[in-house]
């Protein structure tokens, strides 16, 4: 269980509002993906359904993390002190265990590969994802440098494997595609690297010698922002890819800018 530092009112509110923002973003994007699903041809509907599942699972977990955080602190004079109730950070890891394999399914589906190639990729990537998360958790719940570094390092190996495989596949997928699709896939690649890369950085904050309140706030805000970009943000890009693919399938002219 994460040891809780005393927080100033400002620090408490940064975490509180960040968690509340993530809950709202996940809930709203759930509704968006459900409606967007009705706007795309049959063969692309499953990608939108997976996006909707990812954000609704996350909305539930953010609600639980938010409640757990609020319960684990009590105001005392002009600061927030730990109330004695533990803050359950495990919800994040449970959430990742469910949503990371789903995000990988979503990314592979967008590549439009053959069925055999897709299921082999999803199998390998999901195993790596489960290893990455399971190996990261023991390090997360300690602030001691040695174990945090060791578990974090072990978790980084499957992490690099996932990025390496997806980076290559996303690169191959664009060969021979339209300019618009190439641009969308390039953005997807950058979003993947830019957001997934934030998790290990947030994890390392307590290892940079940062301790106490700001380290706690930094880890929470880092994971929360990365989650909003990696789930609703990623889903939106997949939606844009699917719409472009559907347009190309139907032979319709390119949408005007701002459409
Ligand atoms: C940990 C432990 C330290 C080393 C590494 C980690 C990576 C975590 C990642 C999580 C991604 C989560 C996503 C969630 C979205 O739904 C576990 C922090 C490398 C990459 C994408």
PDB file of C-alpha atoms and ligand atoms in Angstrom:
ATOM      1  CA  UNK A   1       0.000   0.000   0.000  1.00  0.00           C
ATOM      2  CA  UNK A   2       1.309   3.459  -0.883  1.00  0.00           C
ATOM      3  CA  UNK A   3       2.546   5.422   2.153  1.00  0.00           C
ATOM      4  CA  UNK A   4       0.752   8.731   2.166  1.00  0.00           C
ATOM      5  CA  UNK A   5       2.466  12.084   2.763  1.00  0.00           C
ATOM      6  CA  UNK A   6       0.805  15.119   4.352  1.00  0.00           C
ATOM      7  CA  UNK A   7      -0.550  17.335   1.535  1.00  0.00           C
ATOM      8  CA  UNK A   8      -1.178  21.062   1.387  1.00  0.00           C
ATOM      9  CA  UNK A   9      -4.691  22.045   0.301  1.00  0.00           C
ATOM     10  CA  UNK A  10      -3.336  22.922  -3.156  1.00  0.00           C
ATOM     11  CA  UNK A  11      -1.558  19.569  -3.588  1.00  0.00           C
ATOM     12  CA  UNK A  12      -4.648  17.700  -2.413  1.00  0.00           C
ATOM     13  CA  UNK A  13      -6.809  19.555  -4.913  1.00  0.00           C
ATOM     14  CA  UNK A  14      -4.451  18.878  -7.828  1.00  0.00           C
ATOM     15  CA  UNK A  15      -4.845  15.128  -7.290  1.00  0.00           C
ATOM     16  CA  UNK A  16      -8.560  15.374  -6.425  1.00  0.00           C
ATOM     17  CA  UNK A  17      -9.391  17.446  -9.509  1.00  0.00           C
ATOM     18  CA  UNK A  18      -7.169  15.345 -11.756  1.00  0.00           C
ATOM     19  CA  UNK A  19      -8.982  12.165 -10.751  1.00  0.00           C
ATOM     20  CA  UNK A  20     -12.344  13.874 -11.144  1.00  0.00           C
ATOM     21  CA  UNK A  21     -11.361  15.156 -14.613  1.00  0.00           C
ATOM     22  CA  UNK A  22     -10.299  11.663 -15.697  1.00  0.00           C
ATOM     23  CA  UNK A  23     -13.607  10.195 -14.491  1.00  0.00           C
ATOM     24  CA  UNK A  24     -15.551  12.797 -16.520  1.00  0.00           C
ATOM     25  CA  UNK A  25     -13.351  12.294 -19.621  1.00  0.00           C
ATOM     26  CA  UNK A  26     -13.731   8.498 -19.518  1.00  0.00           C
ATOM     27  CA  UNK A  27     -17.516   8.665 -18.939  1.00  0.00           C
ATOM     28  CA  UNK A  28     -18.093  11.209 -21.716  1.00  0.00           C
ATOM     29  CA  UNK A  29     -15.929   9.326 -24.206  1.00  0.00           C
ATOM     30  CA  UNK A  30     -17.846   6.129 -23.430  1.00  0.00           C
ATOM     31  CA  UNK A  31     -21.029   7.838 -24.676  1.00  0.00           C
ATOM     32  CA  UNK A  32     -19.149   9.277 -27.662  1.00  0.00           C
ATOM     33  CA  UNK A  33     -17.742   5.893 -28.780  1.00  0.00           C
ATOM     34  CA  UNK A  34     -21.147   4.222 -28.432  1.00  0.00           C
ATOM     35  CA  UNK A  35     -22.720   6.821 -30.754  1.00  0.00           C
ATOM     36  CA  UNK A  36     -19.729   6.856 -33.102  1.00  0.00           C
ATOM     37  CA  UNK A  37     -20.153   3.096 -33.476  1.00  0.00           C
ATOM     38  CA  UNK A  38     -23.448   3.655 -35.266  1.00  0.00           C
ATOM     39  CA  UNK A  39     -21.698   5.934 -37.794  1.00  0.00           C
ATOM     40  CA  UNK A  40     -19.235   3.395 -39.218  1.00  0.00           C
ATOM     41  CA  UNK A  41     -19.728   0.365 -41.501  1.00  0.00           C
ATOM     42  CA  UNK A  42     -20.293  -3.058 -39.932  1.00  0.00           C
ATOM     43  CA  UNK A  43     -16.708  -4.320 -40.266  1.00  0.00           C
ATOM     44  CA  UNK A  44     -15.315  -1.401 -38.217  1.00  0.00           C
ATOM     45  CA  UNK A  45     -17.910  -1.483 -35.437  1.00  0.00           C
ATOM     46  CA  UNK A  46     -15.870  -3.806 -33.219  1.00  0.00           C
ATOM     47  CA  UNK A  47     -12.982  -1.302 -33.022  1.00  0.00           C
ATOM     48  CA  UNK A  48     -15.382   1.323 -31.644  1.00  0.00           C
ATOM     49  CA  UNK A  49     -16.888  -1.188 -29.237  1.00  0.00           C
ATOM     50  CA  UNK A  50     -13.411  -1.963 -27.867  1.00  0.00           C
ATOM     51  CA  UNK A  51     -12.765   1.777 -27.390  1.00  0.00           C
ATOM     52  CA  UNK A  52     -16.062   2.061 -25.509  1.00  0.00           C
ATOM     53  CA  UNK A  53     -15.161  -0.910 -23.290  1.00  0.00           C
ATOM     54  CA  UNK A  54     -11.732   0.523 -22.474  1.00  0.00           C
ATOM     55  CA  UNK A  55     -13.109   3.878 -21.329  1.00  0.00           C
ATOM     56  CA  UNK A  56     -16.044   2.465 -19.383  1.00  0.00           C
ATOM     57  CA  UNK A  57     -13.689   0.122 -17.477  1.00  0.00           C
ATOM     58  CA  UNK A  58     -11.475   3.135 -16.796  1.00  0.00           C
ATOM     59  CA  UNK A  59     -14.436   5.312 -15.731  1.00  0.00           C
ATOM     60  CA  UNK A  60     -15.351   2.700 -13.124  1.00  0.00           C
ATOM     61  CA  UNK A  61     -11.779   2.492 -11.835  1.00  0.00           C
ATOM     62  CA  UNK A  62     -11.354   6.269 -11.715  1.00  0.00           C
ATOM     63  CA  UNK A  63     -14.519   6.494  -9.671  1.00  0.00           C
ATOM     64  CA  UNK A  64     -13.075   3.933  -7.241  1.00  0.00           C
ATOM     65  CA  UNK A  65      -9.630   5.607  -7.129  1.00  0.00           C
ATOM     66  CA  UNK A  66     -11.299   8.981  -6.541  1.00  0.00           C
ATOM     67  CA  UNK A  67     -13.398   7.614  -3.666  1.00  0.00           C
ATOM     68  CA  UNK A  68     -10.407   5.824  -2.193  1.00  0.00           C
ATOM     69  CA  UNK A  69      -8.255   8.973  -2.377  1.00  0.00           C
ATOM     70  CA  UNK A  70     -10.970  11.166  -0.817  1.00  0.00           C
ATOM     71  CA  UNK A  71     -11.421   8.663   2.030  1.00  0.00           C
ATOM     72  CA  UNK A  72      -7.729   8.316   2.721  1.00  0.00           C
ATOM     73  CA  UNK A  73      -7.282  12.001   3.673  1.00  0.00           C
ATOM     74  CA  UNK A  74      -8.898  14.269   6.252  1.00  0.00           C
ATOM     75  CA  UNK A  75      -8.438  18.006   6.655  1.00  0.00           C
ATOM     76  CA  UNK A  76      -6.592  18.957   9.794  1.00  0.00           C
ATOM     77  CA  UNK A  77      -6.117  22.684  10.305  1.00  0.00           C
ATOM     78  CA  UNK A  78      -4.702  23.982   7.030  1.00  0.00           C
ATOM     79  CA  UNK A  79      -3.321  20.685   5.669  1.00  0.00           C
ATOM     80  CA  UNK A  80      -4.630  17.290   4.594  1.00  0.00           C
ATOM     81  CA  UNK A  81      -3.407  14.412   6.718  1.00  0.00           C
ATOM     82  CA  UNK A  82      -3.741  10.677   6.026  1.00  0.00           C
ATOM     83  CA  UNK A  83      -7.011   9.594   7.662  1.00  0.00           C
ATOM     84  CA  UNK A  84      -5.713   6.110   8.433  1.00  0.00           C
ATOM     85  CA  UNK A  85      -7.789   4.548   5.669  1.00  0.00           C
ATOM     86  CA  UNK A  86      -5.379   3.136   3.060  1.00  0.00           C
ATOM     87  CA  UNK A  87      -5.273   4.594  -0.464  1.00  0.00           C
ATOM     88  CA  UNK A  88      -5.825   1.709  -2.852  1.00  0.00           C
ATOM     89  CA  UNK A  89      -3.502   2.359  -5.782  1.00  0.00           C
ATOM     90  CA  UNK A  90      -4.031  -1.243  -6.891  1.00  0.00           C
ATOM     91  CA  UNK A  91      -7.090  -0.124  -8.883  1.00  0.00           C
ATOM     92  CA  UNK A  92      -4.745   1.399 -11.473  1.00  0.00           C
ATOM     93  CA  UNK A  93      -2.956  -1.865 -12.008  1.00  0.00           C
ATOM     94  CA  UNK A  94      -6.217  -3.842 -12.193  1.00  0.00           C
ATOM     95  CA  UNK A  95      -7.432  -1.281 -14.715  1.00  0.00           C
ATOM     96  CA  UNK A  96      -4.288  -1.650 -16.851  1.00  0.00           C
ATOM     97  CA  UNK A  97      -4.527  -5.430 -16.672  1.00  0.00           C
ATOM     98  CA  UNK A  98      -7.912  -5.180 -18.387  1.00  0.00           C
ATOM     99  CA  UNK A  99      -7.458  -2.155 -20.632  1.00  0.00           C
ATOM    100  CA  UNK A 100      -3.915  -2.570 -21.991  1.00  0.00           C
ATOM    101  CA  UNK A 101      -4.690  -5.888 -23.759  1.00  0.00           C
ATOM    102  CA  UNK A 102      -7.892  -4.282 -25.102  1.00  0.00           C
ATOM    103  CA  UNK A 103      -5.940  -1.282 -26.409  1.00  0.00           C
ATOM    104  CA  UNK A 104      -3.570  -3.682 -28.125  1.00  0.00           C
ATOM    105  CA  UNK A 105      -6.523  -5.477 -29.746  1.00  0.00           C
ATOM    106  CA  UNK A 106      -7.742  -2.061 -30.911  1.00  0.00           C
ATOM    107  CA  UNK A 107      -4.377  -1.096 -32.376  1.00  0.00           C
ATOM    108  CA  UNK A 108      -3.934  -4.441 -34.149  1.00  0.00           C
ATOM    109  CA  UNK A 109      -7.508  -4.286 -35.500  1.00  0.00           C
ATOM    110  CA  UNK A 110      -6.752  -0.876 -37.020  1.00  0.00           C
ATOM    111  CA  UNK A 111      -3.804  -2.388 -38.906  1.00  0.00           C
ATOM    112  CA  UNK A 112      -6.191  -4.517 -40.977  1.00  0.00           C
ATOM    113  CA  UNK A 113      -3.886  -7.581 -41.118  1.00  0.00           C
ATOM    114  CA  UNK A 114      -4.879 -11.171 -41.923  1.00  0.00           C
ATOM    115  CA  UNK A 115      -6.739 -13.092 -39.206  1.00  0.00           C
ATOM    116  CA  UNK A 116      -3.743 -15.396 -38.425  1.00  0.00           C
ATOM    117  CA  UNK A 117      -1.272 -12.539 -38.237  1.00  0.00           C
ATOM    118  CA  UNK A 118      -3.652 -10.521 -36.027  1.00  0.00           C
ATOM    119  CA  UNK A 119      -4.289 -13.298 -33.534  1.00  0.00           C
ATOM    120  CA  UNK A 120      -0.590 -14.168 -33.290  1.00  0.00           C
ATOM    121  CA  UNK A 121       0.242 -10.494 -32.669  1.00  0.00           C
ATOM    122  CA  UNK A 122      -2.537 -10.044 -30.109  1.00  0.00           C
ATOM    123  CA  UNK A 123      -1.450 -13.212 -28.277  1.00  0.00           C
ATOM    124  CA  UNK A 124       2.209 -12.181 -28.038  1.00  0.00           C
ATOM    125  CA  UNK A 125       1.480  -8.573 -27.152  1.00  0.00           C
ATOM    126  CA  UNK A 126      -1.111  -9.461 -24.491  1.00  0.00           C
ATOM    127  CA  UNK A 127       1.292 -11.837 -22.728  1.00  0.00           C
ATOM    128  CA  UNK A 128       3.942  -9.109 -22.745  1.00  0.00           C
ATOM    129  CA  UNK A 129       1.393  -6.582 -21.409  1.00  0.00           C
ATOM    130  CA  UNK A 130       0.380  -8.828 -18.497  1.00  0.00           C
ATOM    131  CA  UNK A 131       4.065  -9.409 -17.646  1.00  0.00           C
ATOM    132  CA  UNK A 132       4.813  -5.676 -17.821  1.00  0.00           C
ATOM    133  CA  UNK A 133       2.002  -4.811 -15.406  1.00  0.00           C
ATOM    134  CA  UNK A 134       2.472  -7.744 -13.020  1.00  0.00           C
ATOM    135  CA  UNK A 135       6.212  -7.051 -12.726  1.00  0.00           C
ATOM    136  CA  UNK A 136       5.650  -3.318 -12.204  1.00  0.00           C
ATOM    137  CA  UNK A 137       3.211  -3.632  -9.293  1.00  0.00           C
ATOM    138  CA  UNK A 138       5.565  -4.907  -6.547  1.00  0.00           C
ATOM    139  CA  UNK A 139       7.863  -1.970  -7.335  1.00  0.00           C
ATOM    140  CA  UNK A 140       4.987   0.510  -7.289  1.00  0.00           C
ATOM    141  CA  UNK A 141       4.005  -0.204  -3.708  1.00  0.00           C
ATOM    142  CA  UNK A 142       7.458   0.420  -2.285  1.00  0.00           C
ATOM    143  CA  UNK A 143       9.375   3.657  -2.169  1.00  0.00           C
ATOM    144  CA  UNK A 144      12.679   1.864  -1.455  1.00  0.00           C
ATOM    145  CA  UNK A 145      15.087   2.473  -4.318  1.00  0.00           C
ATOM    146  CA  UNK A 146      16.448  -1.097  -4.781  1.00  0.00           C
ATOM    147  CA  UNK A 147      13.199  -3.048  -5.242  1.00  0.00           C
ATOM    148  CA  UNK A 148      11.555  -0.182  -7.145  1.00  0.00           C
ATOM    149  CA  UNK A 149      14.437  -0.122  -9.600  1.00  0.00           C
ATOM    150  CA  UNK A 150      14.616  -3.943  -9.926  1.00  0.00           C
ATOM    151  CA  UNK A 151      10.907  -4.507 -10.591  1.00  0.00           C
ATOM    152  CA  UNK A 152      10.731  -1.425 -12.793  1.00  0.00           C
ATOM    153  CA  UNK A 153      13.644  -2.709 -14.877  1.00  0.00           C
ATOM    154  CA  UNK A 154      12.071  -6.179 -15.234  1.00  0.00           C
ATOM    155  CA  UNK A 155       8.780  -4.552 -16.299  1.00  0.00           C
ATOM    156  CA  UNK A 156      10.582  -2.409 -18.878  1.00  0.00           C
ATOM    157  CA  UNK A 157      11.717  -5.465 -20.876  1.00  0.00           C
ATOM    158  CA  UNK A 158       8.201  -6.553 -21.998  1.00  0.00           C
ATOM    159  CA  UNK A 159       7.372  -2.830 -22.381  1.00  0.00           C
ATOM    160  CA  UNK A 160      10.160  -2.379 -24.919  1.00  0.00           C
ATOM    161  CA  UNK A 161       9.089  -5.548 -26.693  1.00  0.00           C
ATOM    162  CA  UNK A 162       5.510  -4.205 -27.099  1.00  0.00           C
ATOM    163  CA  UNK A 163       6.666  -0.834 -28.408  1.00  0.00           C
ATOM    164  CA  UNK A 164       9.183  -2.397 -30.749  1.00  0.00           C
ATOM    165  CA  UNK A 165       6.625  -4.802 -32.274  1.00  0.00           C
ATOM    166  CA  UNK A 166       3.867  -2.192 -32.601  1.00  0.00           C
ATOM    167  CA  UNK A 167       6.211   0.473 -33.949  1.00  0.00           C
ATOM    168  CA  UNK A 168       7.363  -1.885 -36.700  1.00  0.00           C
ATOM    169  CA  UNK A 169       3.878  -3.124 -37.540  1.00  0.00           C
ATOM    170  CA  UNK A 170       2.431   0.398 -37.619  1.00  0.00           C
ATOM    171  CA  UNK A 171       5.273   1.391 -39.922  1.00  0.00           C
ATOM    172  CA  UNK A 172       4.607  -1.539 -42.290  1.00  0.00           C
ATOM    173  CA  UNK A 173       0.852  -0.949 -42.286  1.00  0.00           C
ATOM    174  CA  UNK A 174       1.123   2.430 -43.972  1.00  0.00           C
ATOM    175  CA  UNK A 175       3.080   1.252 -46.982  1.00  0.00           C
ATOM    176  CA  UNK A 176       1.042   1.925 -50.108  1.00  0.00           C
ATOM    177  CA  UNK A 177      -1.719   3.726 -48.183  1.00  0.00           C
ATOM    178  CA  UNK A 178      -3.231   7.147 -48.964  1.00  0.00           C
ATOM    179  CA  UNK A 179      -1.551  10.309 -47.652  1.00  0.00           C
ATOM    180  CA  UNK A 180      -4.355  10.864 -45.182  1.00  0.00           C
ATOM    181  CA  UNK A 181      -4.059   7.344 -43.705  1.00  0.00           C
ATOM    182  CA  UNK A 182      -0.294   7.645 -43.553  1.00  0.00           C
ATOM    183  CA  UNK A 183      -0.643  10.837 -41.549  1.00  0.00           C
ATOM    184  CA  UNK A 184      -3.158   9.220 -39.172  1.00  0.00           C
ATOM    185  CA  UNK A 185      -0.950   6.180 -38.600  1.00  0.00           C
ATOM    186  CA  UNK A 186       2.037   8.421 -38.002  1.00  0.00           C
ATOM    187  CA  UNK A 187       0.047  10.269 -35.354  1.00  0.00           C
ATOM    188  CA  UNK A 188      -1.035   6.977 -33.798  1.00  0.00           C
ATOM    189  CA  UNK A 189       2.585   5.891 -33.567  1.00  0.00           C
ATOM    190  CA  UNK A 190       3.617   9.149 -31.931  1.00  0.00           C
ATOM    191  CA  UNK A 191       0.687   9.089 -29.532  1.00  0.00           C
ATOM    192  CA  UNK A 192       1.588   5.533 -28.560  1.00  0.00           C
ATOM    193  CA  UNK A 193       5.185   6.411 -27.824  1.00  0.00           C
ATOM    194  CA  UNK A 194       4.362   9.772 -26.251  1.00  0.00           C
ATOM    195  CA  UNK A 195       1.736   8.439 -23.870  1.00  0.00           C
ATOM    196  CA  UNK A 196       3.018   4.961 -23.000  1.00  0.00           C
ATOM    197  CA  UNK A 197       6.388   6.530 -22.326  1.00  0.00           C
ATOM    198  CA  UNK A 198       4.881   8.692 -19.563  1.00  0.00           C
ATOM    199  CA  UNK A 199       4.062   5.681 -17.344  1.00  0.00           C
ATOM    200  CA  UNK A 200       7.635   4.560 -16.645  1.00  0.00           C
ATOM    201  CA  UNK A 201       8.680   8.210 -16.196  1.00  0.00           C
ATOM    202  CA  UNK A 202       5.926   8.793 -13.596  1.00  0.00           C
ATOM    203  CA  UNK A 203       6.949   5.529 -11.923  1.00  0.00           C
ATOM    204  CA  UNK A 204      10.539   6.721 -11.669  1.00  0.00           C
ATOM    205  CA  UNK A 205       9.688  10.039  -9.947  1.00  0.00           C
ATOM    206  CA  UNK A 206      10.321   8.654  -6.439  1.00  0.00           C
ATOM    207  CA  UNK A 207      13.642   7.238  -7.717  1.00  0.00           C
ATOM    208  CA  UNK A 208      14.929  10.642  -8.832  1.00  0.00           C
ATOM    209  CA  UNK A 209      15.382  11.476  -5.166  1.00  0.00           C
ATOM    210  CA  UNK A 210      12.013  13.213  -5.099  1.00  0.00           C
ATOM    211  CA  UNK A 211      10.154  12.190  -1.989  1.00  0.00           C
ATOM    212  CA  UNK A 212       7.118  13.256  -0.035  1.00  0.00           C
ATOM    213  CA  UNK A 213       4.148  15.237  -1.220  1.00  0.00           C
ATOM    214  CA  UNK A 214       5.332  16.393  -4.665  1.00  0.00           C
ATOM    215  CA  UNK A 215       6.544  12.931  -5.622  1.00  0.00           C
ATOM    216  CA  UNK A 216       3.118  11.512  -4.711  1.00  0.00           C
ATOM    217  CA  UNK A 217       1.296  14.282  -6.619  1.00  0.00           C
ATOM    218  CA  UNK A 218       3.631  13.836  -9.627  1.00  0.00           C
ATOM    219  CA  UNK A 219       3.022  10.079  -9.872  1.00  0.00           C
ATOM    220  CA  UNK A 220      -0.764  10.479  -9.586  1.00  0.00           C
ATOM    221  CA  UNK A 221      -1.009  13.353 -12.072  1.00  0.00           C
ATOM    222  CA  UNK A 222       1.405  11.650 -14.491  1.00  0.00           C
ATOM    223  CA  UNK A 223      -0.564   8.395 -14.595  1.00  0.00           C
ATOM    224  CA  UNK A 224      -3.878  10.249 -14.813  1.00  0.00           C
ATOM    225  CA  UNK A 225      -2.866  12.442 -17.767  1.00  0.00           C
ATOM    226  CA  UNK A 226      -1.255   9.512 -19.561  1.00  0.00           C
ATOM    227  CA  UNK A 227      -4.458   7.482 -19.085  1.00  0.00           C
ATOM    228  CA  UNK A 228      -6.635  10.210 -20.593  1.00  0.00           C
ATOM    229  CA  UNK A 229      -4.383  10.403 -23.668  1.00  0.00           C
ATOM    230  CA  UNK A 230      -3.837   6.651 -23.973  1.00  0.00           C
ATOM    231  CA  UNK A 231      -7.529   5.710 -23.694  1.00  0.00           C
ATOM    232  CA  UNK A 232      -9.962   8.375 -25.013  1.00  0.00           C
ATOM    233  CA  UNK A 233      -7.195  10.051 -27.063  1.00  0.00           C
ATOM    234  CA  UNK A 234      -6.079   6.790 -28.663  1.00  0.00           C
ATOM    235  CA  UNK A 235      -9.718   5.806 -29.268  1.00  0.00           C
ATOM    236  CA  UNK A 236     -10.356   9.085 -31.089  1.00  0.00           C
ATOM    237  CA  UNK A 237      -7.414   8.495 -33.414  1.00  0.00           C
ATOM    238  CA  UNK A 238      -8.605   4.957 -34.117  1.00  0.00           C
ATOM    239  CA  UNK A 239     -12.028   6.447 -34.917  1.00  0.00           C
ATOM    240  CA  UNK A 240     -10.415   8.861 -37.390  1.00  0.00           C
ATOM    241  CA  UNK A 241      -8.526   5.956 -39.026  1.00  0.00           C
ATOM    242  CA  UNK A 242     -11.666   3.840 -39.286  1.00  0.00           C
ATOM    243  CA  UNK A 243     -13.631   6.722 -40.850  1.00  0.00           C
ATOM    244  CA  UNK A 244     -10.895   7.328 -43.388  1.00  0.00           C
ATOM    245  CA  UNK A 245     -10.745   3.614 -44.236  1.00  0.00           C
ATOM    246  CA  UNK A 246     -14.533   3.507 -44.632  1.00  0.00           C
ATOM    247  CA  UNK A 247     -14.371   6.544 -46.922  1.00  0.00           C
ATOM    248  CA  UNK A 248     -11.695   4.912 -49.063  1.00  0.00           C
ATOM    249  CA  UNK A 249     -13.719   1.667 -49.176  1.00  0.00           C
ATOM    250  CA  UNK A 250     -16.748   3.549 -50.468  1.00  0.00           C
ATOM    251  CA  UNK A 251     -14.724   5.566 -52.994  1.00  0.00           C
ATOM    252  CA  UNK A 252     -16.134   8.887 -51.655  1.00  0.00           C
ATOM    253  CA  UNK A 253     -14.054  12.065 -52.165  1.00  0.00           C
ATOM    254  CA  UNK A 254     -11.780  13.233 -49.344  1.00  0.00           C
ATOM    255  CA  UNK A 255     -13.539  15.240 -46.626  1.00  0.00           C
ATOM    256  CA  UNK A 256     -12.971  19.004 -46.794  1.00  0.00           C
ATOM    257  CA  UNK A 257     -10.716  20.514 -44.134  1.00  0.00           C
ATOM    258  CA  UNK A 258     -12.637  21.131 -40.934  1.00  0.00           C
ATOM    259  CA  UNK A 259     -15.212  18.453 -41.818  1.00  0.00           C
TER     260      UNK A 259
HETATM  261  C1  LIG B   1       5.190   0.374 -15.131  1.00  0.00           C
HETATM  262  C2  LIG B   1       6.278  -0.034 -14.161  1.00  0.00           C
HETATM  263  C3  LIG B   1       7.600   0.574 -14.489  1.00  0.00           C
HETATM  264  C4  LIG B   1       8.099   0.173 -15.835  1.00  0.00           C
HETATM  265  C5  LIG B   1       7.050   0.286 -16.884  1.00  0.00           C
HETATM  266  C6  LIG B   1       5.692   0.424 -16.585  1.00  0.00           C
HETATM  267  C7  LIG B   1       4.799   0.644 -17.724  1.00  0.00           C
HETATM  268  C8  LIG B   1       3.500   0.873 -17.710  1.00  0.00           C
HETATM  269  C9  LIG B   1       2.710   1.131 -18.878  1.00  0.00           C
HETATM  270  C10 LIG B   1       1.378   1.212 -18.705  1.00  0.00           C
HETATM  271  C11 LIG B   1       0.460   1.495 -19.721  1.00  0.00           C
HETATM  272  C12 LIG B   1      -0.809   1.649 -19.440  1.00  0.00           C
HETATM  273  C13 LIG B   1      -1.815   2.010 -20.381  1.00  0.00           C
HETATM  274  C14 LIG B   1      -3.031   2.134 -19.893  1.00  0.00           C
HETATM  275  C15 LIG B   1      -4.119   2.549 -20.675  1.00  0.00           C
HETATM  276  O1  LIG B   1      -5.151   2.028 -20.648  1.00  0.00           O
HETATM  277  C16 LIG B   1       4.137  -0.701 -14.979  1.00  0.00           C
HETATM  278  C17 LIG B   1       4.643   1.723 -14.682  1.00  0.00           C
HETATM  279  C18 LIG B   1       7.539   0.237 -18.304  1.00  0.00           C
HETATM  280  C19 LIG B   1       3.333   1.297 -20.196  1.00  0.00           C
HETATM  281  C20 LIG B   1      -1.517   2.250 -21.801  1.00  0.00           C
END
